[in-house]
Amino acid sequence: MFNRTSIGGMVAAAALMAGLGAASAETWRYAHEEAADEVQGVFAQKFKESIEANSDHTVQIFPFGTLGESADIMEQAQAGILQFVDQSPGFTGALIPEAQVFFVPYLLPQDEETLQTFFRESKAINEIFPELYAEQGLELLTMFPEGEVCMTTQEPVTSPADLNEVKFRVMTNPLLVESYRAFGATPTPLPWGEVYGALQTGIIQGQENPGFFLESTKMYEVTDVITCIGHNNFTTAVMANKDFFDGLSEDDQKVVQDAIDAAFDYILDYQSGLQEDALAKIAEAKPEMQINILSEEERKPFMETAAQVEDAFIEMTGESGKRILDQMKADLEAAAGN
Ligand code: 6CS
């Protein structure tokens, strides 16, 4: 027979268990720098689906603009307000100078297979960068490519001389400023939210981004020429707040890593044909848009700037940067040899 006290005890225990269950199912906040249907948004959605299919947790995604600019979401992730953040090295360079290595022109290969092997197997990405991110309170979970970067300008560009006096928007890192100075332009660092308006009002006359982003953000409405010189592939990075990640159970850490791996595989497949499709869509939306893929010969003077930008990178980052650059070169060689 249950007496009043034992029933009371059972009710309390049941409530406690229900409470414990509720506490273990958490909502994790994840912010990125693009719209929900752009590459970072597609990655975030896959991550969310995997987490929610394999745990009791839910992921709340905040696309670009909902929580501020890229610098804002990084601060929120470092403060633990966000559990996950996607911030591209183009912005992280201010916090982790070594991340600017991704802006040495012509360092990353254009061949898709080599590029993907590099991102999968790179020791620089999988072993050295995580230490540098950890110093900033971040657990680096992955880095992935988003597509070949092309320039959009008002006038055609066939050599560095054509960029003379062109105020060219770059993401906010000093090495990208060096890189576009070496290309002959007047680099103007700006957060993304200001770019369309600055082109529209003529404050700047050019900017660079991967094909899908030129199309989805309608850069062709405010510029007339696209020029591809094969100098870079847009790289981004996903990380967690380190205290949050370290505090997860081993099972939850595995759920997170598995979700990252699933989203990574998905996004590499998703890249296939994306650049060509985007340029075709732009040509359809604005038939008078000039889309110029420069020849090997025309690219030469741009390629010749790489050594000078590399020197600037080493000057900015010292031994630590040199270690990253050397490892990346070794990783790229290994990827090309595969
Ligand atoms: O140029 C930028 O600032 C933006 N570009 C891309 C492809 N993603 C996010 C970033 O903010």
Short mmCIF file of C-alpha atoms and ligand atoms in Angstrom, two decimals:
data_model
loop_
_atom_site.label_atom_id
_atom_site.label_comp_id
_atom_site.label_asym_id
_atom_site.label_seq_id
_atom_site.Cartn_x
_atom_site.Cartn_y
_atom_site.Cartn_z
CA MET A 1 0.00 0.00 0.00
CA PHE A 2 1.31 3.46 -0.87
CA ASN A 3 0.94 6.07 1.80
CA ARG A 4 0.66 9.79 1.13
CA THR A 5 4.40 10.34 1.73
CA SER A 6 5.56 7.60 -0.66
CA ILE A 7 3.16 8.85 -3.40
CA GLY A 8 4.50 12.35 -2.84
CA GLY A 9 8.05 10.99 -3.14
CA MET A 10 7.25 9.18 -6.39
CA VAL A 11 5.66 12.29 -7.88
CA ALA A 12 8.72 14.32 -6.92
CA ALA A 13 11.09 11.69 -8.41
CA ALA A 14 9.07 11.57 -11.63
CA ALA A 15 9.13 15.37 -11.85
CA LEU A 16 12.89 15.37 -11.25
CA MET A 17 13.42 12.76 -13.97
CA ALA A 18 11.26 14.73 -16.39
CA GLY A 19 13.28 17.79 -15.43
CA LEU A 20 16.57 15.98 -16.03
CA GLY A 21 15.32 14.81 -19.42
CA ALA A 22 14.39 18.36 -20.37
CA ALA A 23 17.77 19.70 -19.24
CA SER A 24 19.67 17.25 -21.43
CA ALA A 25 17.75 18.26 -24.57
CA GLU A 26 19.27 21.62 -25.42
CA THR A 27 18.75 24.24 -28.13
CA TRP A 28 22.06 25.21 -29.73
CA ARG A 29 22.36 28.50 -31.57
CA TYR A 30 24.32 28.56 -34.85
CA ALA A 31 24.96 31.77 -36.84
CA HIS A 32 26.48 32.15 -40.29
CA GLU A 33 27.33 34.88 -42.80
CA GLU A 34 24.99 34.11 -45.68
CA ALA A 35 21.30 33.61 -46.54
CA ALA A 36 19.56 30.30 -45.72
CA ASP A 37 19.75 29.11 -49.36
CA GLU A 38 23.40 30.07 -49.91
CA VAL A 39 26.36 27.71 -49.31
CA GLN A 40 26.86 28.43 -45.59
CA GLY A 41 23.10 28.20 -45.07
CA VAL A 42 22.91 24.84 -46.84
CA PHE A 43 25.80 23.55 -44.69
CA ALA A 44 24.10 24.80 -41.49
CA GLN A 45 20.81 23.14 -42.47
CA LYS A 46 22.54 19.77 -43.05
CA PHE A 47 24.32 20.12 -39.70
CA LYS A 48 20.99 20.84 -37.99
CA GLU A 49 19.27 17.87 -39.65
CA SER A 50 22.03 15.51 -38.56
CA ILE A 51 22.09 16.79 -34.96
CA GLU A 52 18.31 16.57 -34.67
CA ALA A 53 18.17 13.07 -36.22
CA ASN A 54 20.85 11.72 -33.87
CA SER A 55 20.18 13.44 -30.54
CA ASP A 56 17.48 15.18 -28.50
CA HIS A 57 19.07 18.55 -29.20
CA THR A 58 17.73 21.19 -31.58
CA VAL A 59 19.71 23.71 -33.59
CA GLN A 60 18.42 27.22 -34.15
CA ILE A 61 20.03 28.80 -37.22
CA PHE A 62 20.65 32.54 -37.56
CA PRO A 63 21.44 33.56 -41.19
CA PHE A 64 23.28 36.75 -42.18
CA GLY A 65 21.85 39.94 -40.79
CA THR A 66 19.71 38.42 -38.06
CA LEU A 67 22.40 38.95 -35.39
CA GLY A 68 24.59 41.57 -37.08
CA GLU A 69 27.68 41.46 -39.25
CA SER A 70 30.31 38.73 -39.30
CA ALA A 71 32.39 40.42 -36.57
CA ASP A 72 29.30 40.52 -34.31
CA ILE A 73 28.50 36.81 -34.59
CA MET A 74 32.13 35.96 -33.86
CA GLU A 75 32.01 38.05 -30.66
CA GLN A 76 28.75 36.33 -29.68
CA ALA A 77 30.31 32.89 -30.23
CA GLN A 78 33.39 33.80 -28.18
CA ALA A 79 31.11 35.06 -25.40
CA GLY A 80 29.11 31.80 -25.44
CA ILE A 81 25.85 33.49 -26.55
CA LEU A 82 26.12 31.37 -29.69
CA GLN A 83 27.29 27.76 -29.51
CA PHE A 84 28.32 27.61 -33.20
CA VAL A 85 29.48 30.15 -35.75
CA ASP A 86 30.54 30.10 -39.39
CA GLN A 87 33.02 32.89 -39.97
CA SER A 88 35.27 33.06 -43.04
CA PRO A 89 39.02 33.58 -42.65
CA GLY A 90 38.48 36.80 -44.63
CA PHE A 91 37.08 38.24 -41.40
CA THR A 92 38.90 36.02 -38.86
CA GLY A 93 42.24 37.41 -40.08
CA ALA A 94 41.77 40.34 -37.71
CA LEU A 95 41.58 37.91 -34.74
CA ILE A 96 43.86 35.11 -35.94
CA PRO A 97 46.41 36.69 -38.34
CA GLU A 98 47.53 33.25 -39.62
CA ALA A 99 44.01 32.70 -41.07
CA GLN A 100 44.97 35.27 -43.72
CA VAL A 101 47.08 32.61 -45.41
CA PHE A 102 43.96 31.90 -47.51
CA PHE A 103 44.56 35.26 -49.25
CA VAL A 104 47.95 34.51 -50.73
CA PRO A 105 46.90 34.58 -54.40
CA TYR A 106 47.17 31.35 -56.40
CA LEU A 107 47.98 29.27 -53.31
CA LEU A 108 44.84 27.12 -53.55
CA PRO A 109 44.55 24.95 -56.68
CA GLN A 110 41.82 25.42 -59.28
CA ASP A 111 41.45 21.72 -59.92
CA GLU A 112 38.35 20.68 -57.95
CA GLU A 113 39.56 17.23 -57.00
CA THR A 114 42.90 18.46 -55.66
CA LEU A 115 41.13 21.26 -53.81
CA GLN A 116 38.70 18.88 -52.13
CA THR A 117 41.45 16.40 -51.21
CA PHE A 118 43.37 19.28 -49.68
CA PHE A 119 40.42 20.37 -47.52
CA ARG A 120 39.79 16.77 -46.42
CA GLU A 121 43.36 15.87 -45.54
CA SER A 122 45.25 19.09 -44.77
CA LYS A 123 47.36 18.90 -41.61
CA ALA A 124 47.43 22.70 -41.49
CA ILE A 125 43.63 22.74 -41.27
CA ASN A 126 43.11 19.65 -39.13
CA GLU A 127 46.07 19.96 -36.75
CA ILE A 128 47.68 23.42 -36.69
CA PHE A 129 44.74 25.80 -37.14
CA PRO A 130 42.72 24.20 -34.28
CA GLU A 131 45.50 25.24 -31.83
CA LEU A 132 45.30 28.85 -33.04
CA TYR A 133 41.50 28.96 -32.84
CA ALA A 134 41.61 27.39 -29.36
CA GLU A 135 43.72 30.33 -28.14
CA GLN A 136 40.72 32.52 -29.04
CA GLY A 137 38.22 30.33 -27.16
CA LEU A 138 37.06 28.51 -30.29
CA GLU A 139 36.91 24.85 -31.26
CA LEU A 140 37.62 24.73 -35.00
CA LEU A 141 35.30 22.07 -36.43
CA THR A 142 35.94 22.34 -40.16
CA MET A 143 36.98 24.51 -43.08
CA PHE A 144 35.47 24.13 -46.56
CA PRO A 145 35.62 25.83 -49.97
CA GLU A 146 32.68 27.81 -51.40
CA GLY A 147 33.82 28.31 -55.00
CA GLU A 148 36.19 30.21 -57.25
CA VAL A 149 36.37 33.91 -56.48
CA CYS A 150 35.88 36.35 -59.39
CA MET A 151 36.00 40.15 -59.48
CA THR A 152 33.04 42.34 -60.46
CA THR A 153 33.83 45.86 -61.66
CA GLN A 154 32.34 48.69 -63.71
CA GLU A 155 34.98 48.42 -66.49
CA PRO A 156 36.78 45.44 -68.06
CA VAL A 157 39.95 44.18 -66.35
CA THR A 158 42.56 42.41 -68.44
CA SER A 159 45.67 43.49 -66.52
CA PRO A 160 46.61 45.10 -63.18
CA ALA A 161 46.75 48.49 -64.98
CA ASP A 162 42.96 48.30 -65.42
CA LEU A 163 42.54 48.27 -61.64
CA ASN A 164 44.44 51.53 -61.26
CA GLU A 165 42.36 53.90 -59.12
CA VAL A 166 39.57 51.36 -58.80
CA LYS A 167 38.32 51.46 -55.21
CA PHE A 168 37.94 47.75 -54.66
CA ARG A 169 36.06 46.33 -51.67
CA VAL A 170 37.84 43.56 -49.78
CA MET A 171 36.89 41.64 -46.64
CA THR A 172 38.38 43.17 -43.53
CA ASN A 173 41.89 41.74 -43.31
CA PRO A 174 45.24 43.40 -43.92
CA LEU A 175 46.61 40.69 -46.24
CA LEU A 176 43.73 41.03 -48.66
CA VAL A 177 44.49 44.76 -48.69
CA GLU A 178 48.10 43.89 -49.61
CA SER A 179 46.92 41.45 -52.24
CA TYR A 180 44.65 43.97 -54.04
CA ARG A 181 47.30 46.68 -53.72
CA ALA A 182 49.67 44.28 -55.52
CA PHE A 183 46.94 43.74 -58.16
CA GLY A 184 47.04 47.51 -58.78
CA ALA A 185 43.73 48.51 -57.11
CA THR A 186 42.89 50.82 -54.20
CA PRO A 187 41.67 48.26 -51.63
CA THR A 188 38.77 49.30 -49.40
CA PRO A 189 37.94 46.92 -46.52
CA LEU A 190 34.21 46.84 -45.73
CA PRO A 191 31.81 44.49 -43.91
CA TRP A 192 29.49 42.63 -46.28
CA GLY A 193 26.34 44.57 -45.36
CA GLU A 194 27.76 47.76 -46.87
CA VAL A 195 28.90 46.39 -50.24
CA TYR A 196 25.76 46.62 -52.42
CA GLY A 197 25.04 50.19 -51.32
CA ALA A 198 28.67 51.26 -51.72
CA LEU A 199 28.69 49.96 -55.32
CA GLN A 200 25.34 51.58 -56.04
CA THR A 201 26.46 54.98 -54.79
CA GLY A 202 29.90 54.72 -56.42
CA ILE A 203 31.89 54.77 -53.15
CA ILE A 204 33.58 51.64 -54.48
CA GLN A 205 33.79 50.34 -58.05
CA GLY A 206 34.61 46.68 -57.54
CA GLN A 207 34.49 43.66 -55.24
CA GLU A 208 35.23 39.92 -55.38
CA ASN A 209 33.22 36.85 -54.42
CA PRO A 210 32.49 33.29 -55.56
CA GLY A 211 30.07 32.84 -58.49
CA PHE A 212 27.05 31.62 -56.49
CA PHE A 213 27.28 34.71 -54.26
CA LEU A 214 27.63 37.14 -57.20
CA GLU A 215 24.38 35.69 -58.50
CA SER A 216 22.38 35.33 -55.29
CA THR A 217 23.27 38.79 -53.99
CA LYS A 218 22.67 40.36 -57.42
CA MET A 219 26.11 41.95 -57.72
CA TYR A 220 25.37 42.16 -61.47
CA GLU A 221 22.80 44.88 -60.76
CA VAL A 222 25.52 47.22 -59.51
CA THR A 223 28.54 46.16 -61.63
CA ASP A 224 28.92 45.47 -65.35
CA VAL A 225 31.90 43.12 -65.73
CA ILE A 226 32.90 39.82 -64.11
CA THR A 227 36.57 38.85 -64.38
CA CYS A 228 37.87 35.45 -63.29
CA ILE A 229 41.63 35.14 -62.93
CA GLY A 230 41.77 31.91 -60.90
CA HIS A 231 43.48 33.58 -57.94
CA ASN A 232 41.45 32.08 -55.12
CA ASN A 233 38.69 29.85 -53.87
CA PHE A 234 36.50 31.28 -51.08
CA THR A 235 37.21 29.42 -47.83
CA THR A 236 35.03 29.41 -44.76
CA ALA A 237 35.28 27.89 -41.27
CA VAL A 238 32.81 26.53 -38.72
CA MET A 239 33.63 26.55 -35.03
CA ALA A 240 32.06 26.06 -31.62
CA ASN A 241 32.52 28.04 -28.45
CA LYS A 242 35.33 26.05 -26.83
CA ASP A 243 34.00 26.02 -23.24
CA PHE A 244 30.64 24.80 -24.55
CA PHE A 245 32.28 22.10 -26.70
CA ASP A 246 34.63 20.94 -23.92
CA GLY A 247 31.63 20.71 -21.57
CA LEU A 248 29.70 18.33 -23.87
CA SER A 249 29.58 14.62 -23.10
CA GLU A 250 31.72 12.39 -25.32
CA ASP A 251 28.52 11.20 -27.01
CA ASP A 252 27.43 14.74 -27.82
CA GLN A 253 30.89 15.67 -29.09
CA LYS A 254 30.63 12.71 -31.45
CA VAL A 255 27.14 13.78 -32.56
CA VAL A 256 28.57 17.24 -33.37
CA GLN A 257 31.60 15.86 -35.22
CA ASP A 258 29.44 13.40 -37.19
CA ALA A 259 27.07 16.23 -38.16
CA ILE A 260 30.02 18.33 -39.32
CA ASP A 261 31.38 15.41 -41.37
CA ALA A 262 27.97 14.78 -42.98
CA ALA A 263 27.51 18.47 -43.84
CA PHE A 264 31.10 18.65 -45.15
CA ASP A 265 30.57 15.72 -47.55
CA TYR A 266 27.26 17.19 -48.66
CA ILE A 267 28.67 20.66 -49.33
CA LEU A 268 31.59 19.32 -51.38
CA ASP A 269 29.14 17.47 -53.66
CA TYR A 270 26.92 20.55 -53.74
CA GLN A 271 29.82 22.57 -55.22
CA SER A 272 29.87 20.49 -58.37
CA GLY A 273 28.78 22.71 -61.29
CA LEU A 274 27.74 25.52 -58.92
CA GLN A 275 30.13 28.12 -60.39
CA GLU A 276 29.17 27.44 -64.02
CA ASP A 277 25.44 27.43 -63.17
CA ALA A 278 25.75 30.74 -61.33
CA LEU A 279 27.58 32.45 -64.20
CA ALA A 280 24.97 31.10 -66.65
CA LYS A 281 22.14 32.47 -64.45
CA ILE A 282 23.85 35.88 -64.37
CA ALA A 283 24.20 35.89 -68.17
CA GLU A 284 20.49 35.13 -68.41
CA ALA A 285 19.45 37.78 -65.87
CA LYS A 286 21.64 40.46 -67.50
CA PRO A 287 22.66 39.55 -71.07
CA GLU A 288 24.83 42.68 -71.42
CA MET A 289 27.00 41.63 -68.42
CA GLN A 290 30.55 40.91 -69.62
CA ILE A 291 31.92 37.67 -68.19
CA ASN A 292 35.63 37.38 -68.90
CA ILE A 293 37.74 34.36 -67.98
CA LEU A 294 41.29 35.61 -68.45
CA SER A 295 43.80 33.49 -70.40
CA GLU A 296 46.99 32.04 -68.85
CA GLU A 297 48.94 34.84 -70.53
CA GLU A 298 46.67 37.55 -69.12
CA ARG A 299 46.83 35.99 -65.65
CA LYS A 300 50.62 36.09 -65.50
CA PRO A 301 51.05 39.61 -64.04
CA PHE A 302 48.48 38.78 -61.33
CA MET A 303 50.27 35.50 -60.58
CA GLU A 304 53.58 37.31 -60.26
CA THR A 305 52.26 39.22 -57.22
CA ALA A 306 52.01 35.99 -55.16
CA ALA A 307 55.61 36.09 -53.86
CA GLN A 308 55.25 39.66 -52.60
CA VAL A 309 51.96 38.87 -50.83
CA GLU A 310 53.53 35.77 -49.29
CA ASP A 311 56.37 37.94 -47.92
CA ALA A 312 53.82 40.35 -46.47
CA PHE A 313 52.06 37.40 -44.81
CA ILE A 314 55.28 36.20 -43.17
CA GLU A 315 56.06 39.74 -42.04
CA MET A 316 52.61 39.99 -40.39
CA THR A 317 52.61 36.57 -38.75
CA GLY A 318 56.26 35.58 -38.13
CA GLU A 319 57.27 32.00 -37.33
CA SER A 320 53.73 30.86 -36.62
CA GLY A 321 52.55 32.03 -40.07
CA LYS A 322 55.56 30.48 -41.76
CA ARG A 323 54.74 27.15 -40.12
CA ILE A 324 51.17 27.31 -41.47
CA LEU A 325 52.25 28.39 -44.95
CA ASP A 326 54.92 25.66 -45.19
CA GLN A 327 52.46 23.02 -43.98
CA MET A 328 49.81 24.20 -46.41
CA LYS A 329 52.26 23.96 -49.29
CA ALA A 330 53.22 20.43 -48.20
CA ASP A 331 49.51 19.51 -47.89
CA LEU A 332 48.78 20.93 -51.35
CA GLU A 333 51.64 18.99 -52.86
CA ALA A 334 50.36 15.80 -51.22
CA ALA A 335 46.81 16.52 -52.45
CA ALA A 336 48.05 17.11 -56.01
CA GLY A 337 50.01 13.85 -55.89
CA ASN A 338 47.01 11.75 -54.83
O1 6CS B 1 32.24 38.96 -49.19
C1 6CS B 1 31.73 38.69 -48.12
O2 6CS B 1 31.88 39.41 -47.14
C2 6CS B 1 30.84 37.44 -48.01
N1 6CS B 1 31.12 36.50 -49.03
C3 6CS B 1 30.70 35.27 -48.94
C4 6CS B 1 30.81 34.31 -50.07
N2 6CS B 1 30.19 34.79 -47.83
C5 6CS B 1 30.04 35.58 -46.61
C6 6CS B 1 30.85 36.84 -46.64
O3 6CS B 1 30.36 37.75 -45.74
#
